[in-house]
Short mmCIF file of C-alpha atoms in Angstrom, two decimals:
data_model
loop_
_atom_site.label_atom_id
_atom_site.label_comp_id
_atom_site.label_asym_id
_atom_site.label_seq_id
_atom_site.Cartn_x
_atom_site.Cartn_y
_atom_site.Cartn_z
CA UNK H 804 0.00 0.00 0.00
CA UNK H 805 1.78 3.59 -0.55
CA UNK H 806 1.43 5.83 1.59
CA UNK H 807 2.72 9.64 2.01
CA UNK H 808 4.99 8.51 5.61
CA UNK H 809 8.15 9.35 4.24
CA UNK H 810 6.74 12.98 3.22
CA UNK H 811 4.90 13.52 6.08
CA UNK H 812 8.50 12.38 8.23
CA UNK H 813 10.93 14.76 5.83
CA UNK H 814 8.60 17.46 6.44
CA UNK H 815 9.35 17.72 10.25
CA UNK H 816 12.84 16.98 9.38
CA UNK H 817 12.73 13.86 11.37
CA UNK H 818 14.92 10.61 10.85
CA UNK H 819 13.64 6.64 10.55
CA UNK H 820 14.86 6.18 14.27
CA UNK H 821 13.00 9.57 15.55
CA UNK H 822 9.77 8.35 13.97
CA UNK H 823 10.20 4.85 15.14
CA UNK H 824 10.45 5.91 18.59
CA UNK H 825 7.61 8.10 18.50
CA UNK H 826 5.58 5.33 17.42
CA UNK H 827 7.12 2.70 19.33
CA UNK H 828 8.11 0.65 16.78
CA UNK H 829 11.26 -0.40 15.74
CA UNK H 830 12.95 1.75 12.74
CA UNK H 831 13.11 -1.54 10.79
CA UNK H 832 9.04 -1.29 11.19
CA UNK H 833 8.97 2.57 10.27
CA UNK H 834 11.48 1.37 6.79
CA UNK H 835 9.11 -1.23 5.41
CA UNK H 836 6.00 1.03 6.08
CA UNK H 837 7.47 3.83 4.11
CA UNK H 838 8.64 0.94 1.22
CA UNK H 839 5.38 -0.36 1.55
CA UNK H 840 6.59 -3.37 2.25
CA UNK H 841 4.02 -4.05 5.03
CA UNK H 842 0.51 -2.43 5.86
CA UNK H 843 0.16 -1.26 9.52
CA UNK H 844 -2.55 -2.58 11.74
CA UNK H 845 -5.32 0.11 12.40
CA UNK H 846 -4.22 1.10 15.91
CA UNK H 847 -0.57 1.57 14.56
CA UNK H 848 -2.86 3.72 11.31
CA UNK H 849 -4.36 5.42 13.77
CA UNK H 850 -1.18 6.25 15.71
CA UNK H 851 0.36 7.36 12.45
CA UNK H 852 -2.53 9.30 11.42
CA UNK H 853 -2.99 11.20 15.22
CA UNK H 854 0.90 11.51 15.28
CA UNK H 855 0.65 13.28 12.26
CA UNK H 856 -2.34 15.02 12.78
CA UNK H 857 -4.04 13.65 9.28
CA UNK H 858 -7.18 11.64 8.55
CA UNK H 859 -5.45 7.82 8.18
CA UNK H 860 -6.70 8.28 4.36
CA UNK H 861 -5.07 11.11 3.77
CA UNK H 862 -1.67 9.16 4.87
CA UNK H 863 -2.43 5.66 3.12
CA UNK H 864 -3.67 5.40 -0.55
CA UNK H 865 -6.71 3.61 -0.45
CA UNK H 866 -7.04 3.78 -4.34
CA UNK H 867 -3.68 0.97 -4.28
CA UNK H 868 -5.74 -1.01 -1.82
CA UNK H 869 -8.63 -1.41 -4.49
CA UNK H 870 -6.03 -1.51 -7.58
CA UNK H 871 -4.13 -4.22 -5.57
CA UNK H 872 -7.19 -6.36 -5.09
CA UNK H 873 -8.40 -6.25 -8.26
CA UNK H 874 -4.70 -7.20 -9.36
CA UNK H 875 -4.94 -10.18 -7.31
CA UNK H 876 -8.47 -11.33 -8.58
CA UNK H 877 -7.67 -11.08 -11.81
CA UNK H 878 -4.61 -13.05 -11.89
CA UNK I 990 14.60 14.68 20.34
CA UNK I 991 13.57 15.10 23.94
CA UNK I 992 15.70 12.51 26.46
CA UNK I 993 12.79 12.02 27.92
CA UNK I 994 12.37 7.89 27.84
CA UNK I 995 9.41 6.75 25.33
CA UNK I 996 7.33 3.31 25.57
CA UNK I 997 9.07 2.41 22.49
CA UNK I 998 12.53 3.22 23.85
CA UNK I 999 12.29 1.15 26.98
CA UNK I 1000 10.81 -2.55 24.86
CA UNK I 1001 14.04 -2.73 23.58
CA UNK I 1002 16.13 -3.21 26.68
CA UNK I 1003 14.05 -5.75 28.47
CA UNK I 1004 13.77 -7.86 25.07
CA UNK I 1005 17.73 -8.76 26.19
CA UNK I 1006 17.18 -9.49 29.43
CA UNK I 1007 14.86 -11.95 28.18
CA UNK I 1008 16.90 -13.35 25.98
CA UNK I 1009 18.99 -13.79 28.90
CA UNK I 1010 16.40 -15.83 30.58
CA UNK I 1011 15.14 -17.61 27.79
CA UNK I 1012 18.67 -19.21 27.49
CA UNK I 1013 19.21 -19.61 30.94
CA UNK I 1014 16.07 -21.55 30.97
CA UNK I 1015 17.14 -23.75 28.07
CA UNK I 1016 19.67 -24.59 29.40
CA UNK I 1017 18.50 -25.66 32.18
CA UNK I 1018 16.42 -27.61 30.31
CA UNK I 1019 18.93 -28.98 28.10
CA UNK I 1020 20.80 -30.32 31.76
CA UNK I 1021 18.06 -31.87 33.10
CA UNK I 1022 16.78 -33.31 30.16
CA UNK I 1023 20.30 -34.79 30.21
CA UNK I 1024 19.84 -36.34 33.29
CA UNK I 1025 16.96 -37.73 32.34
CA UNK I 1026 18.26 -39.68 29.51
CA UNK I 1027 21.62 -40.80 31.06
CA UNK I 1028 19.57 -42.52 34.02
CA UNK I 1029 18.87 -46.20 33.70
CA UNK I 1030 15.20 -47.08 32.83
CA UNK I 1031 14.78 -48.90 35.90
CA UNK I 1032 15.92 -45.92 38.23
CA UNK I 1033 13.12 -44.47 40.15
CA UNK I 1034 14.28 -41.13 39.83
CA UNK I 1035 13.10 -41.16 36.04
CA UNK I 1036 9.90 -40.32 36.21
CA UNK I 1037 10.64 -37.34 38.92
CA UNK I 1038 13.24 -35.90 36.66
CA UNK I 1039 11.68 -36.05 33.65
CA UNK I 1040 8.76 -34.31 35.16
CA UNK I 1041 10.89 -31.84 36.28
CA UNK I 1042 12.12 -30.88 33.23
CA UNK I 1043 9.00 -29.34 32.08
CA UNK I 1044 9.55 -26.36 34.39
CA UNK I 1045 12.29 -24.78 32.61
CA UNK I 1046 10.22 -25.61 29.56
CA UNK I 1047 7.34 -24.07 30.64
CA UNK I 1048 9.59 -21.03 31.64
CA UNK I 1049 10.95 -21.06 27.97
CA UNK I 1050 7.65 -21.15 26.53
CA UNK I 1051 6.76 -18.25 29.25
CA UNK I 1052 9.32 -16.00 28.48
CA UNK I 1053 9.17 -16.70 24.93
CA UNK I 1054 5.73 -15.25 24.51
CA UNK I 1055 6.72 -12.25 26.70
CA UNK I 1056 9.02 -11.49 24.02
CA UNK I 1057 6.34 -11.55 21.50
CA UNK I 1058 4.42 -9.41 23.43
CA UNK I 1059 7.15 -7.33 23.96
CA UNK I 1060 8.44 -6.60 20.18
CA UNK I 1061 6.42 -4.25 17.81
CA UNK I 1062 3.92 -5.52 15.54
CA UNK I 1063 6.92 -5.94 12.98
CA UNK I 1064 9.04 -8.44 14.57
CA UNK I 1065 5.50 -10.50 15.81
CA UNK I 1066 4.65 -11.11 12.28
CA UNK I 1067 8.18 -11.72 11.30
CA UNK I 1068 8.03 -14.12 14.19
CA UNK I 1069 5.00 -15.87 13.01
CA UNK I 1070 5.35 -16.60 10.22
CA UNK I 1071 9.50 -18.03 11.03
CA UNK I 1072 7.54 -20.19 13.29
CA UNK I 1073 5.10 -21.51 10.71
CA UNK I 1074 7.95 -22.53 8.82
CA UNK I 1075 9.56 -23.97 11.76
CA UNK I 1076 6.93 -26.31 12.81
CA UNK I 1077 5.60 -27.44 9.52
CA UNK I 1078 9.49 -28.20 8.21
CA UNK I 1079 10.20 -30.03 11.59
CA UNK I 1080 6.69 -32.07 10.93
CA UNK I 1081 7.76 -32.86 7.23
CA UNK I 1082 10.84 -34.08 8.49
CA UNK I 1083 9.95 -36.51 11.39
CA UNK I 1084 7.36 -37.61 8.63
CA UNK I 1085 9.97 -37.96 6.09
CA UNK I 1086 13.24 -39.43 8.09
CA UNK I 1087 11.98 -42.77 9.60
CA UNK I 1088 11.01 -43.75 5.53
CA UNK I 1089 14.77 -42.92 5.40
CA UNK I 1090 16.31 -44.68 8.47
CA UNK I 1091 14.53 -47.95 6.99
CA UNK I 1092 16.45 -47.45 4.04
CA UNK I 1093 19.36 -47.30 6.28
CA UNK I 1094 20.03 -43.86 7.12
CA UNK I 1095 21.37 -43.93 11.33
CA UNK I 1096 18.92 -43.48 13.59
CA UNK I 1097 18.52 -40.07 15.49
CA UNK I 1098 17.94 -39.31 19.10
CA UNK I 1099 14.00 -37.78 18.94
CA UNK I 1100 15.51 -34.37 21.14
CA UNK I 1101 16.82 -33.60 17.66
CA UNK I 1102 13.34 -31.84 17.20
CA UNK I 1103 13.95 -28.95 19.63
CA UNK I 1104 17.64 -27.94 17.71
CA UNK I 1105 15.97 -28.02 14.44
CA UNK I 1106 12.99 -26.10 15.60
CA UNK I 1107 15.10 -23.85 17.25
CA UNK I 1108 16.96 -23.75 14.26
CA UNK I 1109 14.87 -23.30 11.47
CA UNK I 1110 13.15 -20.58 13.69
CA UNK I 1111 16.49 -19.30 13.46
CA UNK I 1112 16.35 -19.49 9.51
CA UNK I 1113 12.85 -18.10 9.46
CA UNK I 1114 13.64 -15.07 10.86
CA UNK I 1115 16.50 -13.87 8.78
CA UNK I 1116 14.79 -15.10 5.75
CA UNK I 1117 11.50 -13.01 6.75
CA UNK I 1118 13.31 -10.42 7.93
CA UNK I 1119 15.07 -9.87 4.50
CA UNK I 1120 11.04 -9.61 2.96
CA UNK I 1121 10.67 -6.60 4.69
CA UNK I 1122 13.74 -4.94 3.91
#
């Protein structure tokens, strides 16, 4: 899933480690949610999103959710 | 960065002293497991020492999923899924190896389970680990 983390993270001039810690997460979790390598559970969204101050759509592209799934179903 | 200490900051720490007792308790395992299996079948102390030898497991297994608890969401799926792998390769294998000891490959002790669950845990999580690179 993309999502805008990486932005959102430059913006307040903040490294992988300063975001992970905020979160409490590790920085190899805050690396492969910025890759999109893996999808966040919704508390962790919802941490993101409140951290951030952002609706959690307005962080994670729910448009490659819906691309992805259709991807899958079709083969 | 403030210094002041966040929940995040502070898992890391106490996941090594649990690694600390999750060996410790292995081990302790491991020695009186090894008891267990160099006394005679006969001795009466058998059954009281195997017995106890579920205590440090059950302290493995305790502390074990502590550290699961512990770790971010991250590392739990990471661990999951090494685990999966673990348990269904170490099922394939005692499935697999007696078909090979009758063709006349040497028979192995059955504690050979825990070192190659413990290992291919091992192998799990660096292979999962990599995925999310």
């Amino acid at each position: 899933m993309k999502n805008s983390l990486k932005v959102l993270r430059a913006e307040r001039d903040w490294s992988q480690a300063d975001l992970a810690e905020r979160l409490g997460v590790s920085r190899q979790t805050v690396n492969a949610l910025e890759t999109g390598k893996y999808d966040p559970s919704l508390p962790l969204a919802f941490k993101i999103a409140h951290l951030f101050d952002r609706l959690i759509e307005d962080i994670f592209d729910p448009e490659e959710i819906a691309s992805s799934e259709e991807s899958r179903r079709t083969g | 960065m403030s210094n002041s200490e966040s929940p995040g900051a502070r898992q890391f720490p106490r996941v090594g002293k649990n690694w600390i007792r999750l060996l410790s308790a292995a081990l302790l395992f491991l020695l009186v497991s090894g008891v267990a299996w160099s006394l005679a079948p006969s001795s009466r102390a058998l059954i009281p020492v195997t017995l106890l030898s579920l205590v440090p497991l059950g302290i493995v297994i305790a502390v074990f999923v502590r550290m699961l608890r512990q770790t971010d969401e991250l590392a739990r799926r990471i661990a999951s899924e090494a685990l999966v792998l673990s348990f269904v390769a170490t099922i394939a294998a005692m499935i697999v190896y007696p078909f090979l000891e009758t063709a006349g490959f040497p028979a192995i002790r059955p504690d050979i389970v825990i070192f190659l669950l413990a290992g291919l845990f091992s192998v799990g999580v660096a292979i999962f680990s990599r995925r999310y690179e």
